[in-house]
PDB file of C-alpha atoms in Angstrom:
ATOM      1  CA  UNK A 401       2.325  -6.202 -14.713  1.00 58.00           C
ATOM      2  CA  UNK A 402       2.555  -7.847 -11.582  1.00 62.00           C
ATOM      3  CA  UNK A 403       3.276  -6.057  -8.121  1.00 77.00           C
ATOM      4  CA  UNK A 404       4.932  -7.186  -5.133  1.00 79.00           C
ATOM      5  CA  UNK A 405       3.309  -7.389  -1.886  1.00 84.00           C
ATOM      6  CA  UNK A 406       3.923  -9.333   1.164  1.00 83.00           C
ATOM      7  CA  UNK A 407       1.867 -12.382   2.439  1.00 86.00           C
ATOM      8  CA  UNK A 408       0.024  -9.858   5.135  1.00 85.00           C
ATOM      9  CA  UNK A 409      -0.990  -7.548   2.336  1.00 86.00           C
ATOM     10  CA  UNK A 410      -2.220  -9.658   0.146  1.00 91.00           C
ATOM     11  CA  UNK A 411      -4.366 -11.324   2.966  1.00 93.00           C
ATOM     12  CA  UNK A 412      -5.465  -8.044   3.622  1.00 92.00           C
ATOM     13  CA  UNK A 413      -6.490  -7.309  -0.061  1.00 93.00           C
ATOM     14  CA  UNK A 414      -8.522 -10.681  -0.112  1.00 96.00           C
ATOM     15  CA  UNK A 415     -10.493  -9.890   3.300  1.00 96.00           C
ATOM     16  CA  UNK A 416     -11.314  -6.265   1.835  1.00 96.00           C
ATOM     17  CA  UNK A 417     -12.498  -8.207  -1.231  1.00 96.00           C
ATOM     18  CA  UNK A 418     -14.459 -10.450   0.985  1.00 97.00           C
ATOM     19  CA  UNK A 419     -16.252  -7.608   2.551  1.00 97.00           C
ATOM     20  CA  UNK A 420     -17.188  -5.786   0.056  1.00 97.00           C
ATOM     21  CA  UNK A 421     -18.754  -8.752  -1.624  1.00 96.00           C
ATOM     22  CA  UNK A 422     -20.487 -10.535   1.086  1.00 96.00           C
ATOM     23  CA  UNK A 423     -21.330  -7.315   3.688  1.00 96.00           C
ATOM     24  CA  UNK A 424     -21.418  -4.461   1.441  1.00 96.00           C
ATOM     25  CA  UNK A 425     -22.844  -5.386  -2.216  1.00 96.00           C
ATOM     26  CA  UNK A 426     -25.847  -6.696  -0.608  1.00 96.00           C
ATOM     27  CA  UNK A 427     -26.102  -3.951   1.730  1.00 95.00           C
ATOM     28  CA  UNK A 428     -26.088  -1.333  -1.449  1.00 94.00           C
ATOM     29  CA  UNK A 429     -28.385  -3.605  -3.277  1.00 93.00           C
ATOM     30  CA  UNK A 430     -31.255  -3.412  -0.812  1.00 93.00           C
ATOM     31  CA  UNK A 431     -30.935   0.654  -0.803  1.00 90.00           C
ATOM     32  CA  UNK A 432     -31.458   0.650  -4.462  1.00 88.00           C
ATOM     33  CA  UNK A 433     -34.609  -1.789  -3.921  1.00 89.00           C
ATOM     34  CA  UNK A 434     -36.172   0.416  -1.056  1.00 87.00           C
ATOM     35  CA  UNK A 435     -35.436   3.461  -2.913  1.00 83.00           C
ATOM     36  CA  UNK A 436     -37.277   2.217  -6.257  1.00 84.00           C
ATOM     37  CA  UNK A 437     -39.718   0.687  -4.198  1.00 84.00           C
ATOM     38  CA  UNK A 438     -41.036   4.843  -3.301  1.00 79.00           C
ATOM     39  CA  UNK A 439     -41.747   5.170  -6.213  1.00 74.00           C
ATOM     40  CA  UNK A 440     -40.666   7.770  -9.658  1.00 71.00           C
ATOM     41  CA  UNK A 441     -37.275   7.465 -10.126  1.00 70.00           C
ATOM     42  CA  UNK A 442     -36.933  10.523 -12.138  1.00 70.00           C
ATOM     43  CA  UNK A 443     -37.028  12.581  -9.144  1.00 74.00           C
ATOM     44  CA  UNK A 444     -35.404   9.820  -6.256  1.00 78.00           C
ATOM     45  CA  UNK A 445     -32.115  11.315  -4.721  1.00 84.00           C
ATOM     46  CA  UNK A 446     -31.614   8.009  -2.608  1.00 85.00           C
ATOM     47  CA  UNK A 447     -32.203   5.587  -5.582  1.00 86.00           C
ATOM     48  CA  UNK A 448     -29.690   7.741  -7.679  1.00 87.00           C
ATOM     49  CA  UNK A 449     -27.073   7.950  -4.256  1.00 88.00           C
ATOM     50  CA  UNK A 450     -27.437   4.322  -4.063  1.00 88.00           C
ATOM     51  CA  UNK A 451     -26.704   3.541  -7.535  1.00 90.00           C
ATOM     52  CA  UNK A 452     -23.810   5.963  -7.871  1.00 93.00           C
ATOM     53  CA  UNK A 453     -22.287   4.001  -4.782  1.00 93.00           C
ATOM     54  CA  UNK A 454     -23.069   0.408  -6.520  1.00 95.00           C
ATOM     55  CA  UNK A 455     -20.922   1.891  -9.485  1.00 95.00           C
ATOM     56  CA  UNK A 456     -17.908   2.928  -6.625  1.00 96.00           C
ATOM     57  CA  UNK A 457     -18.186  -0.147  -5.052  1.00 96.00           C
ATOM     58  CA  UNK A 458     -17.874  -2.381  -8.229  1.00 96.00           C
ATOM     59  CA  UNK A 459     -15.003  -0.680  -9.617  1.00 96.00           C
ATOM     60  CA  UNK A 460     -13.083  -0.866  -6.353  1.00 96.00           C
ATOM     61  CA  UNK A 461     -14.323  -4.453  -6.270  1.00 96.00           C
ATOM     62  CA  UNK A 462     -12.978  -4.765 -10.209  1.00 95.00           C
ATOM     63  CA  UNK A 463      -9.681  -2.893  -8.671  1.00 93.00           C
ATOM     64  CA  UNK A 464      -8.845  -5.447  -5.986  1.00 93.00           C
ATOM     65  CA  UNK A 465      -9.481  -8.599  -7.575  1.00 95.00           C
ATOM     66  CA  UNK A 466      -6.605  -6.834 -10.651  1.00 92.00           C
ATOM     67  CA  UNK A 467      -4.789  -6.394  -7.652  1.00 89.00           C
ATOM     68  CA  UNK A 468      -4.845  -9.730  -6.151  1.00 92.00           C
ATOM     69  CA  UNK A 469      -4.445 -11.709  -9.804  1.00 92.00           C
ATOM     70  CA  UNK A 470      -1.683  -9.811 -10.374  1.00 89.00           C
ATOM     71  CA  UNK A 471       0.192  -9.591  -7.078  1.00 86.00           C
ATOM     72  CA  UNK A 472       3.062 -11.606  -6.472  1.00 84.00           C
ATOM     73  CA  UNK A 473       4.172 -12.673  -3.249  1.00 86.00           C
ATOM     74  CA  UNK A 474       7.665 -11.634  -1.926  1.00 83.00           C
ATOM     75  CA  UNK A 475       9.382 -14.500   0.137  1.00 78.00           C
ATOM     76  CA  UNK A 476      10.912 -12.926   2.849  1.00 74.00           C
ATOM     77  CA  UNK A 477      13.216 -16.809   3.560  1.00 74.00           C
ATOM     78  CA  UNK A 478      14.982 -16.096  -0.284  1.00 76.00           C
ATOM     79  CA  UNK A 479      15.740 -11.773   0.346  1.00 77.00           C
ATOM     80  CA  UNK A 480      19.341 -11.256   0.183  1.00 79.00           C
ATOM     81  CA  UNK A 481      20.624  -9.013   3.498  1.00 83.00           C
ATOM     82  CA  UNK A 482      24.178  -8.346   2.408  1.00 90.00           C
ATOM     83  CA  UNK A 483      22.284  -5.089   0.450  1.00 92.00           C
ATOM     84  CA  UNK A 484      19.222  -3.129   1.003  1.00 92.00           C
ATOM     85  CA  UNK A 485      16.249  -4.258  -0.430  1.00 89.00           C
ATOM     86  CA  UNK A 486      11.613  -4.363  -0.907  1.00 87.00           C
ATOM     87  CA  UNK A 487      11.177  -6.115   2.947  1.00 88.00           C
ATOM     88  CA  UNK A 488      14.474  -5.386   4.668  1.00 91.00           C
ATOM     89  CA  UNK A 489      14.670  -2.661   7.910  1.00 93.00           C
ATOM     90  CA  UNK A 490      17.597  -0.527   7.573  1.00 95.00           C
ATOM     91  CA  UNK A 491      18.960   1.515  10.141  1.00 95.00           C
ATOM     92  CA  UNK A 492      20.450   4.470   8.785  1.00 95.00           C
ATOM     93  CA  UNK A 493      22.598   7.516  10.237  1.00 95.00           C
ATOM     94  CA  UNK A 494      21.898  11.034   8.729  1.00 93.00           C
ATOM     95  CA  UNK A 495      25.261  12.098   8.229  1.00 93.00           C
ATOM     96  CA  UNK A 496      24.384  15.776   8.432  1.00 92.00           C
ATOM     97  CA  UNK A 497      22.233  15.622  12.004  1.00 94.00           C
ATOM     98  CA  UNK A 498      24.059  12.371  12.886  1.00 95.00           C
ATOM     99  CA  UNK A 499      20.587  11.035  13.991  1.00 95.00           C
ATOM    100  CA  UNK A 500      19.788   7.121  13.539  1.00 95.00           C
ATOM    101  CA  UNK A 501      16.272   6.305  11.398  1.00 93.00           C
ATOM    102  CA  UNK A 502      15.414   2.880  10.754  1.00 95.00           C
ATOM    103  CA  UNK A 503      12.497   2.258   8.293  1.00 93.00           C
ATOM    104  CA  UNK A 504      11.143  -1.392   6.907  1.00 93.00           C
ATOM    105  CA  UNK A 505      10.885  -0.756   2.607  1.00 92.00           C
ATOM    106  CA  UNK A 506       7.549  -2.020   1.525  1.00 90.00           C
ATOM    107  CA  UNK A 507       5.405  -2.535  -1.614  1.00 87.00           C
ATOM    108  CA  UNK A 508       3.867   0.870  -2.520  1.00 82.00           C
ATOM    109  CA  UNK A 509       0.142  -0.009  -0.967  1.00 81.00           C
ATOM    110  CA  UNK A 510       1.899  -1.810   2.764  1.00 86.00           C
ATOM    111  CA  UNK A 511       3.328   2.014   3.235  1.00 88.00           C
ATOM    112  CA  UNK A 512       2.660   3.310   6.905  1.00 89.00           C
ATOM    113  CA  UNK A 513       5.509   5.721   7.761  1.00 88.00           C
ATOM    114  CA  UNK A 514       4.043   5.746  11.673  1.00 92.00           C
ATOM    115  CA  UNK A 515       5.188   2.278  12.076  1.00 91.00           C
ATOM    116  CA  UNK A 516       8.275   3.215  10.180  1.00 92.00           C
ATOM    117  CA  UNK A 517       7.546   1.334   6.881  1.00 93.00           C
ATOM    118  CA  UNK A 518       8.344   3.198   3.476  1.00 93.00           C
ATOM    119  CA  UNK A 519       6.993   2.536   0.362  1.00 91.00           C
ATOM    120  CA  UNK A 520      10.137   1.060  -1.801  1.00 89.00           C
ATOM    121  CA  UNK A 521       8.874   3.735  -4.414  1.00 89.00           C
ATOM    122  CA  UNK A 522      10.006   6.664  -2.307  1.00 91.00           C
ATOM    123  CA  UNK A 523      12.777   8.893  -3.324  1.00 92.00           C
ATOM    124  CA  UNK A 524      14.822   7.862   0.309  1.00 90.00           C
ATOM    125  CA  UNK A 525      13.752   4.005  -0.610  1.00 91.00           C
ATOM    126  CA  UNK A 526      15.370   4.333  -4.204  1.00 92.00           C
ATOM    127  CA  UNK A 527      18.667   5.914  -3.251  1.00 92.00           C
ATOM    128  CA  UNK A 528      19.034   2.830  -0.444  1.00 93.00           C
ATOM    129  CA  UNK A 529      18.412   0.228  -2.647  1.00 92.00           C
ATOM    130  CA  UNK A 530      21.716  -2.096  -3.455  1.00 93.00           C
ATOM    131  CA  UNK A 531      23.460  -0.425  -0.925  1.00 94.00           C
ATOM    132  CA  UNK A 532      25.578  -2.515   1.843  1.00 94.00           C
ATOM    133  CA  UNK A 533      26.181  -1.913   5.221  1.00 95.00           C
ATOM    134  CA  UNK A 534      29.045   0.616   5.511  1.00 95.00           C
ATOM    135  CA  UNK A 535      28.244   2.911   2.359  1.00 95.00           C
ATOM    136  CA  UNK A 536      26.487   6.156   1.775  1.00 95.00           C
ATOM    137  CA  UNK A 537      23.842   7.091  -0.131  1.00 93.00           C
ATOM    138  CA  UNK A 538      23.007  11.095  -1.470  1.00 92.00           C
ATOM    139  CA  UNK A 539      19.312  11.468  -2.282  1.00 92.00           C
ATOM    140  CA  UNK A 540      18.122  14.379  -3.845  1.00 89.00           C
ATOM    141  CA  UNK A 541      14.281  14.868  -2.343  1.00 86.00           C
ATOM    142  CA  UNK A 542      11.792  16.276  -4.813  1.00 87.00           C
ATOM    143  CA  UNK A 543      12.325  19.592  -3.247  1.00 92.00           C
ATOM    144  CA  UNK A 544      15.502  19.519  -4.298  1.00 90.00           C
ATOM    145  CA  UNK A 545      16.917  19.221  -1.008  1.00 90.00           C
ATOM    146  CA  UNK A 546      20.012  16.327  -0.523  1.00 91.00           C
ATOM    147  CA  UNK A 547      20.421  14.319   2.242  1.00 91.00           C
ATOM    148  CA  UNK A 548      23.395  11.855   2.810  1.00 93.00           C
ATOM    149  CA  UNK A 549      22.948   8.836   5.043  1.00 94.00           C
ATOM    150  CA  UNK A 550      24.868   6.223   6.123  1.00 94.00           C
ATOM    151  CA  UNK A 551      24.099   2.346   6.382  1.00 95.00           C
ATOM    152  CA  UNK A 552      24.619   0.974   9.503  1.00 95.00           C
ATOM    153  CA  UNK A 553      22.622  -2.748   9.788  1.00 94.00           C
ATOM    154  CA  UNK A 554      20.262  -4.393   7.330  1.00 94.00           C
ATOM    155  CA  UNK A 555      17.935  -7.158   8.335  1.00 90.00           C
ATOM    156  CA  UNK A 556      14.574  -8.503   8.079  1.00 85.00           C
TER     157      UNK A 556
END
């Protein structure tokens, strides 16, 4: 199944990849030679550390390069900002506070609610999505809580 991400995340994704093949594997692969080079194994805490960390690293290596075959990348000059949707900012107005929130929705692993992006999976990202400028959206939080916003400006 393939999963969106944006050209920034899946650069990011690659250099991770890069890392952890050219910095890292190596780096693990010389502990495990110095640790069987002292000697019985049997009883060798580092050479067992090291080799439990080889097995981390290659899985998260095996994770990222599923990651990167199967990502596709979203072209921001094609999104649509008549309606909210993955890559567009929306600025929103809490209809019970009257407060104004803007947030960027985002593929679930380019989430960084600091900087105000949302993962597009998110209960507040779902209950935006297809809506224009001008309409309202109820979303019922998993706590069971609703809040109402308003749509005030899409863009990218």
């Amino acid at each position: 199944m393939a999963s969106y991400v944006t050209q920034e995340g899946l650069d990011k994704m690659k250099a991770e990849l890069e890392q952890l093949e050219s910095v890292e594997r190596p780096r693990i692969t010389q502990q495990i030679a110095e640790a069987r080079d002292k000697g019985d194994l049997s009883e060798n805490a580092e050479y067992d550390a090291a080799k439990e960390a080889q097995g981390m690293l290659e899985m998260r290596i095996s994770k990222l390069k599923d990651a990167i075959a199967t990502s596709k990348v979203i072209n921001e000059a094609t999104l649509d900002t008549s309606k909210v949707s993955i890559l567009t900012t929306v600025r929103l107005k809490n209809l019970a506070t009257k407060q104004e929130q803007k947030f960027t929705l985002v593929p679930d692993n380019e989430s960084d609610l600091k900087s105000g992006k949302i993962s597009v999976n998110t209960p507040i990202a779902k209950g935006l999505l297809g809506k224009a400028v001008g309409e309202q959206a109820e979303i019922v939080l998993p706590n069971g809580n609703k809040l109402a916003f308003e749509v005030l400006e899409i863009s990218l």
